[in-house]
Amino acid sequence: MRLAVTEDAGVLTDISCAAKRYWQYPEEYYRIWQNELTIGPDYICKNEVWVYENNREICAFYSLVALKSEIKVGGVTLARGHWLEHMFVRPSYIGTGVGTELFCHLRKRCAEKKIAVLNILADPHAKE
């Protein structure tokens, strides 16, 4: 596991889009989610983004974000504090334990940063 660098932005966007498409949502949803699924260099600079590699291939990532104040997004209020904003696994790695490794790393990071409460707004398929 390593911190993402700005050069990873394109690959991380590809992974987020491919992982979301894996669940075959209606096509119009992807247009709505386009900005949310795009991981730009600026996002990587402003947030803690971790990538999981297998033989130098990025196969998954997550981002840990600190909100300094509450915000409203699409009718949902996100509380001030720490959030798991993204966690995506390349479809070819879904079901291989990579997601579990990401969560284990995330728990370790929260302990290191003394984050007692981590907020998660999860996709319905996140439990699978």
C-alpha positions as MATLAB code, in Angstrom:
seq = 'MRLAVTEDAGVLTDISCAAKRYWQYPEEYYRIWQNELTIGPDYICKNEVWVYENNREICAFYSLVALKSEIKVGGVTLARGHWLEHMFVRPSYIGTGVGTELFCHLRKRCAEKKIAVLNILADPHAKE';
ca = [
       0.000    0.000    0.000;
       1.295    3.451   -0.865;
       0.073    7.014   -1.016;
      -1.247    8.056   -4.409;
       0.684   10.567   -6.490;
      -0.865   13.016   -8.944;
       0.230   10.837  -11.880;
      -2.148    8.125  -10.586;
      -5.238   10.288  -11.199;
      -6.208    8.780  -14.569;
      -5.833    5.195  -13.362;
      -7.828    5.904  -10.191;
     -10.619    7.467  -12.253;
     -10.620    4.406  -14.538;
     -10.880    2.112  -11.508;
     -13.695    4.091   -9.878;
     -15.715    4.105  -13.105;
     -15.071    0.429  -13.883;
     -15.909   -0.634  -10.323;
     -19.194    1.299  -10.405;
     -20.066   -0.151  -13.839;
     -19.464   -3.652  -12.492;
     -22.810   -3.379  -10.671;
     -24.682   -2.498  -13.895;
     -26.563    0.578  -12.749;
     -28.719    2.330  -15.364;
     -26.567    4.230  -17.858;
     -27.961    7.646  -16.913;
     -26.560    7.211  -13.363;
     -22.998    7.310  -14.689;
     -23.568   10.759  -16.172;
     -24.812   11.938  -12.764;
     -21.827   10.355  -10.991;
     -19.182   11.494  -13.500;
     -17.748   14.306  -11.343;
     -17.827   12.187   -8.189;
     -16.034    9.301   -9.899;
     -13.333   11.521  -11.405;
     -10.183   11.547   -9.286;
      -8.081   14.497  -10.365;
      -4.545   15.472   -9.376;
      -5.951   18.266   -7.182;
      -8.072   15.742   -5.250;
      -4.985   13.608   -4.605;
      -3.061   16.661   -3.335;
      -5.850   17.725   -0.953;
      -6.797   14.322    0.492;
      -5.199   11.167    1.819;
      -5.497    8.695   -1.054;
      -4.005    5.203   -0.731;
      -3.472    2.745   -3.576;
      -3.122   -1.023   -3.465;
      -0.789   -2.512   -6.042;
      -0.237   -6.021   -7.317;
       2.910   -6.433   -9.416;
       3.032   -2.636   -9.921;
      -0.556   -2.560  -11.205;
      -2.875   -0.323   -9.208;
      -5.854   -2.524   -8.506;
      -7.693   -0.586   -5.794;
      -7.715    2.608   -3.765;
      -9.420    4.471   -0.979;
      -9.513    8.054    0.221;
      -9.748    9.398    3.734;
     -11.177   12.918    3.865;
     -11.509   15.403    6.727;
     -14.522   17.740    6.490;
     -13.951   20.904    8.484;
     -17.689   21.725    8.481;
     -20.867   19.915    7.528;
     -21.947   20.052    3.896;
     -25.108   19.177    1.975;
     -24.789   16.910   -1.028;
     -27.870   15.928   -3.006;
     -30.216   16.332   -0.045;
     -27.895   14.484    2.335;
     -26.022   16.293    5.099;
     -22.482   15.078    5.656;
     -21.257   15.799    9.173;
     -18.027   17.522   10.075;
     -15.291   14.962   10.704;
     -13.495   12.149    8.926;
     -15.035   10.277    6.013;
     -14.202    7.320    3.846;
     -15.018    9.065    0.574;
     -13.909    6.489   -2.001;
     -13.064    2.819   -1.896;
     -12.949    1.111   -5.258;
     -11.532   -2.209   -6.428;
     -10.746   -2.966  -10.075;
     -13.441   -5.474  -11.195;
     -10.912   -8.233  -11.942;
      -9.896   -8.093   -8.243;
     -13.403   -8.034   -6.737;
     -13.825  -11.071   -4.502;
     -10.083  -11.667   -4.046;
      -9.720  -10.089   -0.595;
      -8.331   -6.767   -1.800;
     -11.272   -4.885   -0.289;
     -10.608   -6.522    3.068;
      -6.958   -5.458    2.843;
      -8.045   -1.888    2.102;
     -10.293   -1.869    5.175;
      -7.525   -3.296    7.361;
      -5.182   -0.555    6.163;
      -7.897    2.056    6.711;
      -8.426    0.880   10.296;
      -4.687    1.125   10.921;
      -4.569    4.662    9.483;
      -7.495    5.724   11.666;
      -5.720    4.355   14.740;
      -2.475    6.131   13.789;
      -4.330    9.403   13.266;
      -6.410    8.880   16.439;
      -9.661    8.998   14.456;
     -12.267    7.553   16.805;
     -15.229    7.963   14.419;
     -15.083    7.388   10.684;
     -18.184    8.233    8.648;
     -19.060    6.118    5.635;
     -21.709    6.765    2.997;
     -21.766    3.410    1.244;
     -23.058    2.121   -2.055;
     -25.688   -0.637   -1.657;
     -23.236   -3.154   -3.145;
     -20.464   -2.258   -0.673;
     -21.472   -5.124    1.609;
     -20.773   -7.705   -1.101;
];
